[in-house]
C-alpha positions as YAML, in Angstrom:
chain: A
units: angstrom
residues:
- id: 1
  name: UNK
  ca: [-2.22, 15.14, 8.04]
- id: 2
  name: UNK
  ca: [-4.99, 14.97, 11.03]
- id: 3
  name: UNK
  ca: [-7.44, 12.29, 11.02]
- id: 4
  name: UNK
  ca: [-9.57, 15.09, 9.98]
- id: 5
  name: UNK
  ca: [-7.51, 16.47, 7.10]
- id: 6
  name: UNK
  ca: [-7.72, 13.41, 5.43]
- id: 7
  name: UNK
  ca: [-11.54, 12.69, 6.08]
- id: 8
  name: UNK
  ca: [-12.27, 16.01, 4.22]
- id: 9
  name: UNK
  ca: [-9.82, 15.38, 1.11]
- id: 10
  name: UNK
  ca: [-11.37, 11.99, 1.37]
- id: 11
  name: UNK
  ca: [-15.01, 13.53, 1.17]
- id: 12
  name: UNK
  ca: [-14.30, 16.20, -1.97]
- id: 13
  name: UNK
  ca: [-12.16, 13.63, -3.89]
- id: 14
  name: UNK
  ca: [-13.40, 9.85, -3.09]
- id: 15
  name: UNK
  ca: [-12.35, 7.76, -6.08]
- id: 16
  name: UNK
  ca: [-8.65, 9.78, -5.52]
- id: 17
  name: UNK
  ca: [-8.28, 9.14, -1.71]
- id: 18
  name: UNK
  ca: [-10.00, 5.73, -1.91]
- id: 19
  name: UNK
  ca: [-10.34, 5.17, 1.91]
- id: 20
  name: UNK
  ca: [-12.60, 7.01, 4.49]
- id: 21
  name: UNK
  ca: [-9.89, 7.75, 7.46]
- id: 22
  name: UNK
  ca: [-6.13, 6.98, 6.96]
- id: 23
  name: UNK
  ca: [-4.67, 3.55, 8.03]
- id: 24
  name: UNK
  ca: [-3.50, 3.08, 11.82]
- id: 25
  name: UNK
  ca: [0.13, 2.91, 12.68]
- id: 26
  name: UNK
  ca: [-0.46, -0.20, 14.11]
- id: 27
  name: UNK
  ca: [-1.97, -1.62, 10.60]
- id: 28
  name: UNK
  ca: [0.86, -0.17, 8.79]
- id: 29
  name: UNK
  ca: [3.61, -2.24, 11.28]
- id: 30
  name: UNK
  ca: [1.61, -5.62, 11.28]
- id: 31
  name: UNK
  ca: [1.89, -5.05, 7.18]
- id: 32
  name: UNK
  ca: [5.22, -4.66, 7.35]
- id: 33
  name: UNK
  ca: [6.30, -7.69, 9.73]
- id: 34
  name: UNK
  ca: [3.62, -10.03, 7.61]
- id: 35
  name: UNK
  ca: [6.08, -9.35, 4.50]
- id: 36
  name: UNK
  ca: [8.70, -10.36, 6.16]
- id: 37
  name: UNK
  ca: [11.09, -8.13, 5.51]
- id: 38
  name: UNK
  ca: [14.68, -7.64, 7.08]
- id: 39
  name: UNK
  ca: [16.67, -4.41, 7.30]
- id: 40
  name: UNK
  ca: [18.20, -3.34, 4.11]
- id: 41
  name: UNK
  ca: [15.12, -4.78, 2.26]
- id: 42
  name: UNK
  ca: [13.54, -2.97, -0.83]
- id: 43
  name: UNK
  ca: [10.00, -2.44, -0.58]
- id: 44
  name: UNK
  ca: [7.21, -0.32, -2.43]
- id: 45
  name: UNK
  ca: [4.43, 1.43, -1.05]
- id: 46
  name: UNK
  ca: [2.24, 1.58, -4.16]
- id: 47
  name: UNK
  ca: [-0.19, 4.08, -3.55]
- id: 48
  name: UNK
  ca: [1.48, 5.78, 0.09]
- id: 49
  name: UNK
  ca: [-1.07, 8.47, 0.95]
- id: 50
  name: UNK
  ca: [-0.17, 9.51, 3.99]
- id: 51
  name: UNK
  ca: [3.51, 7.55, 4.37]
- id: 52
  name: UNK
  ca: [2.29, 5.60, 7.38]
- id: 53
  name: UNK
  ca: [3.15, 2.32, 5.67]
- id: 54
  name: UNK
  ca: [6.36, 3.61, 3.82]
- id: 55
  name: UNK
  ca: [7.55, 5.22, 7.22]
- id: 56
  name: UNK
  ca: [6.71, 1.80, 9.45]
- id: 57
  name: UNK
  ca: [9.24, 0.16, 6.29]
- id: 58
  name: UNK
  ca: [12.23, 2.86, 7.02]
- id: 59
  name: UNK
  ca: [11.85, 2.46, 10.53]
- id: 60
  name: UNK
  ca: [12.52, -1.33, 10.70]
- id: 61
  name: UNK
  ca: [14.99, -0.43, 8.35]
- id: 62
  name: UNK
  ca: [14.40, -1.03, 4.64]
- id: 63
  name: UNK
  ca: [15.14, 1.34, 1.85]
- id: 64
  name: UNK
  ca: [11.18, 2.41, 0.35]
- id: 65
  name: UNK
  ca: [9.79, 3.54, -2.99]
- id: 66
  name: UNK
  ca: [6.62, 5.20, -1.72]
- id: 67
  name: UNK
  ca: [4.40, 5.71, -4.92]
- id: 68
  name: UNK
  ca: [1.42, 8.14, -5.15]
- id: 69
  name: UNK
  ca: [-0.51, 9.44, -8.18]
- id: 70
  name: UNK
  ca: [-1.39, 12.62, -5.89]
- id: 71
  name: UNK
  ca: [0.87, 15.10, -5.45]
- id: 72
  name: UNK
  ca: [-0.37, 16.56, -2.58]
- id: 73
  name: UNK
  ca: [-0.37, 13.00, -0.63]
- id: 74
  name: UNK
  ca: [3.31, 12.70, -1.74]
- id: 75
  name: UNK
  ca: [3.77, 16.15, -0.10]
- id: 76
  name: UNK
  ca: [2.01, 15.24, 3.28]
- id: 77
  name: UNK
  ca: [3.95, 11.47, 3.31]
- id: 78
  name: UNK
  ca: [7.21, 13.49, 2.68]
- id: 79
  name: UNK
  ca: [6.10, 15.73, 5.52]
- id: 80
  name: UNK
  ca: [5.24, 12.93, 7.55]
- id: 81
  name: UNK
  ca: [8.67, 11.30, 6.95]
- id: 82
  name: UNK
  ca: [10.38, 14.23, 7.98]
- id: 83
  name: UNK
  ca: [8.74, 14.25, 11.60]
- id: 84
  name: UNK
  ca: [9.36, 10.28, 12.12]
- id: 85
  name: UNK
  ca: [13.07, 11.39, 11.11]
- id: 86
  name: UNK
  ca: [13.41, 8.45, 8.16]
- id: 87
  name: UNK
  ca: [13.05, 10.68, 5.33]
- id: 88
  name: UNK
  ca: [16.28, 9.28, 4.05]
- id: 89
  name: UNK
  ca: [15.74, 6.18, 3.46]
- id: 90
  name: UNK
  ca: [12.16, 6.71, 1.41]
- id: 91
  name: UNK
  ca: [11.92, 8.15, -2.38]
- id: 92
  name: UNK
  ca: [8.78, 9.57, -3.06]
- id: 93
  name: UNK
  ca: [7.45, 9.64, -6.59]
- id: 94
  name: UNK
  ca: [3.90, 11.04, -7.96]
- id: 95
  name: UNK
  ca: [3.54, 7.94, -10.37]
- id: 96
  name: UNK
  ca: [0.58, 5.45, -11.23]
- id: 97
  name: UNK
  ca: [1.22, 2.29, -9.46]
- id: 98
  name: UNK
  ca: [0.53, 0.45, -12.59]
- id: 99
  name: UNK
  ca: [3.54, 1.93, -13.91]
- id: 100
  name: UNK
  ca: [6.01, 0.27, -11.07]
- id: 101
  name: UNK
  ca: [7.58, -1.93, -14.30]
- id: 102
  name: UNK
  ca: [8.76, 1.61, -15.29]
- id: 103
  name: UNK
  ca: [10.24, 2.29, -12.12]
- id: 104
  name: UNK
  ca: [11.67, -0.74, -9.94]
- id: 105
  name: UNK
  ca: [12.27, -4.12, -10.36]
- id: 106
  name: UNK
  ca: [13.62, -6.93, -8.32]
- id: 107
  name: UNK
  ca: [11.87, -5.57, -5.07]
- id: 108
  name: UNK
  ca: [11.84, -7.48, -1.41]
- id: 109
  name: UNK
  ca: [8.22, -6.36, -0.78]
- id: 110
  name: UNK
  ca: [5.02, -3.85, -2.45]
- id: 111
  name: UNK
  ca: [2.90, -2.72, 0.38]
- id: 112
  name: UNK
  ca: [-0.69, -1.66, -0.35]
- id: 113
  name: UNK
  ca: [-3.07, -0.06, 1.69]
- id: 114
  name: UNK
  ca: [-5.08, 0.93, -1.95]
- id: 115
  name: UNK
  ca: [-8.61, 0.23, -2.15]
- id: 116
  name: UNK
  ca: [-8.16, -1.77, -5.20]
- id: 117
  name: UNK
  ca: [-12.46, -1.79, -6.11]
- id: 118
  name: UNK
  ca: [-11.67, 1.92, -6.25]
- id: 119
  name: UNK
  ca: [-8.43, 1.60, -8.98]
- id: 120
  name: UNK
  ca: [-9.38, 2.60, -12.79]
- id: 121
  name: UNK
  ca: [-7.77, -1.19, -14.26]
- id: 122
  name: UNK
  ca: [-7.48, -3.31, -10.82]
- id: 123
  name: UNK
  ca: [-6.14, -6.34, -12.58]
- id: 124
  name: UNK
  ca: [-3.24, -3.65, -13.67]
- id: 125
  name: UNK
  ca: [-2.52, -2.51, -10.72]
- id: 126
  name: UNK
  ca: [-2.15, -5.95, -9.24]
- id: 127
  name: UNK
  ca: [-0.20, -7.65, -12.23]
- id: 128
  name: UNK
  ca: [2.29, -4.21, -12.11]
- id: 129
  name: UNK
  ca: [3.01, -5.39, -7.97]
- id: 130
  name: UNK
  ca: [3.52, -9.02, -8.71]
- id: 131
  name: UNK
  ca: [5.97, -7.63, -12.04]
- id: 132
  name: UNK
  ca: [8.21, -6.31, -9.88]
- id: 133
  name: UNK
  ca: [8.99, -8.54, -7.24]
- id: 134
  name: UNK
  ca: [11.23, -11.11, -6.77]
- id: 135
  name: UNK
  ca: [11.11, -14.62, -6.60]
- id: 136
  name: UNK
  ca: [10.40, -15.04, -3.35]
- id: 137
  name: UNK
  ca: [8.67, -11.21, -2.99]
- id: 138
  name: UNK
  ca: [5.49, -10.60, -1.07]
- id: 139
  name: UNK
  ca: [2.65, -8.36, -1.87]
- id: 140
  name: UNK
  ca: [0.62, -7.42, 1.21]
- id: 141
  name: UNK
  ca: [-2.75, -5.75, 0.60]
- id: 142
  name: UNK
  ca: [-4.95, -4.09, 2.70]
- id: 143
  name: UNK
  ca: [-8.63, -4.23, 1.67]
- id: 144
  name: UNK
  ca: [-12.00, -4.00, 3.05]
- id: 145
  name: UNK
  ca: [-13.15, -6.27, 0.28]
- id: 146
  name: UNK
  ca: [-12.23, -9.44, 0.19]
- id: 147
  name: UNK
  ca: [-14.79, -11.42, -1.67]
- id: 148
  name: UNK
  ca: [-13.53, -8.84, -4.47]
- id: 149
  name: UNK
  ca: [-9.74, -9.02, -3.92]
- id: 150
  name: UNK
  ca: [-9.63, -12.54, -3.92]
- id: 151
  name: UNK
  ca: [-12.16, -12.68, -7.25]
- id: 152
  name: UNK
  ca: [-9.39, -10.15, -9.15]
- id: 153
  name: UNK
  ca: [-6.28, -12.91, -8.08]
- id: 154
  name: UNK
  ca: [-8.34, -15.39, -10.07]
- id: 155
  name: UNK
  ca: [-7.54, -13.35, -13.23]
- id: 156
  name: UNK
  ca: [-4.34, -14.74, -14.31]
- id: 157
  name: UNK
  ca: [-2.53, -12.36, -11.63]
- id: 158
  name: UNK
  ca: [0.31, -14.14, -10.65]
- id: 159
  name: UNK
  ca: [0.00, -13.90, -7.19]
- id: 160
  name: UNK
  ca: [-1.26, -16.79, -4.63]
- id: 161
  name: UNK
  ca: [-2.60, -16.00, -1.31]
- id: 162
  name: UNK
  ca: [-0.89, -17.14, 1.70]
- id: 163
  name: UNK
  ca: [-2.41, -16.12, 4.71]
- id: 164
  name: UNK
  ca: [-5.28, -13.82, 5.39]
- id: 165
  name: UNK
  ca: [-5.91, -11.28, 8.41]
- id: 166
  name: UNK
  ca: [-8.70, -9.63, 10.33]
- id: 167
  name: UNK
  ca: [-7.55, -5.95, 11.25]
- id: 168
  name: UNK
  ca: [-9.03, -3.10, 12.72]
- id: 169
  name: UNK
  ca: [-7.96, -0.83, 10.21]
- id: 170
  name: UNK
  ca: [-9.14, 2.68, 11.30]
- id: 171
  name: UNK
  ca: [-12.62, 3.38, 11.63]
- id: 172
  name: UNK
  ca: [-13.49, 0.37, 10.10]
- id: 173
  name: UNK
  ca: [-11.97, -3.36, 10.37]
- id: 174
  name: UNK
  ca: [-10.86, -4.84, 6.86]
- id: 175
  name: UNK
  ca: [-8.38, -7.55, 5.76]
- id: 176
  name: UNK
  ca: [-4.94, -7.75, 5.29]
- id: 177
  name: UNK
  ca: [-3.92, -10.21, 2.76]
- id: 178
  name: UNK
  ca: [-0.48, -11.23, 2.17]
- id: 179
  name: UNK
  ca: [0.51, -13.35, -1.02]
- id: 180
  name: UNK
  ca: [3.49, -14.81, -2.86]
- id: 181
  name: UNK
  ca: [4.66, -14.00, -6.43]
- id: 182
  name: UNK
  ca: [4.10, -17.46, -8.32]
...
């Protein structure tokens, strides 16, 4: 999907898309180092959009879940998987990401690039990635909010907040937070 593609689906359907220009490549790879994941990991891409983040994953080889609750970003992160070649190692499923206890446990990583002030149930979507991940699992969030993101882990999400990063995102800089499971 072009820059533009995903500016117009962003512009009729704002609360669905959630972000005004898809995340950079380079955003996507910095996510996926700051988890700390090796090859042969698990990790979840709750809310995938375009792939970028589930496709940085399968290239430094880890098996991905990439979730979406559209169908037609599924269909352009498939798409997108097929021309970086990892298709294989990513399952795509149209699911809510507060539904990931329904799906996967036990995970290595959940990646999110999802506005979360824009998710119906926030604390929801945040408990659901903390469910699922192990022990010693990270949850890396990308937000533009952070006053917000930081206000929702107060919540009795059982997350805890280890480092914190300035990005430029995509047309816009935003944060990229990366926590524990406690």
């Amino acid at each position: 999907m072009s820059v533009w593609a995903f500016v117009r689906k962003a512009l009729r359907e704002p609360l669905r898309v959630g972000a005004p220009a898809p995340t950079r490549r380079e955003t996507a790879e910095f996510m996926v180092r700051a988890a700390g994941v090796e090859e042969g990991d698990f990790v979840v891409d709750a809310g995938t959009g375009n792939g970028i983040v589930a496709i940085a994953a399968a290239e430094m080889g880890c098996e991905v879940l990439a979730v979406d609750v559209d169908p037609e970003m599924i269909d352009i992160a498939r798409r997108n998987a097929e021309e970086y070649g990892v298709e294989d190692s990513i399952e795509f499923v149209v699911a809510d990401a507060r539904e990931l206890p329904e799906l996967v446990d036990n995970v290595d990583a959940v990646l999110s690039t999802v506005p979360v002030k824009t998710v119906p149930e926030p604390l929801e979507f945040l408990r659901s990635c903390a469910t699922v991940l192990k022990t010693s699992g990270r949850f890396v969030q990308l937000t533009h909010w952070p006053g917000y993101f930081t206000k929702l882990l107060h919540h009795e999400v059982p997350l805890r907040v280890l480092e914190k990063h300035l990005k430029w995102v995509h047309i816009v800089p935003g944060f990229v937070f990366v926590c524990e499971r406690v």
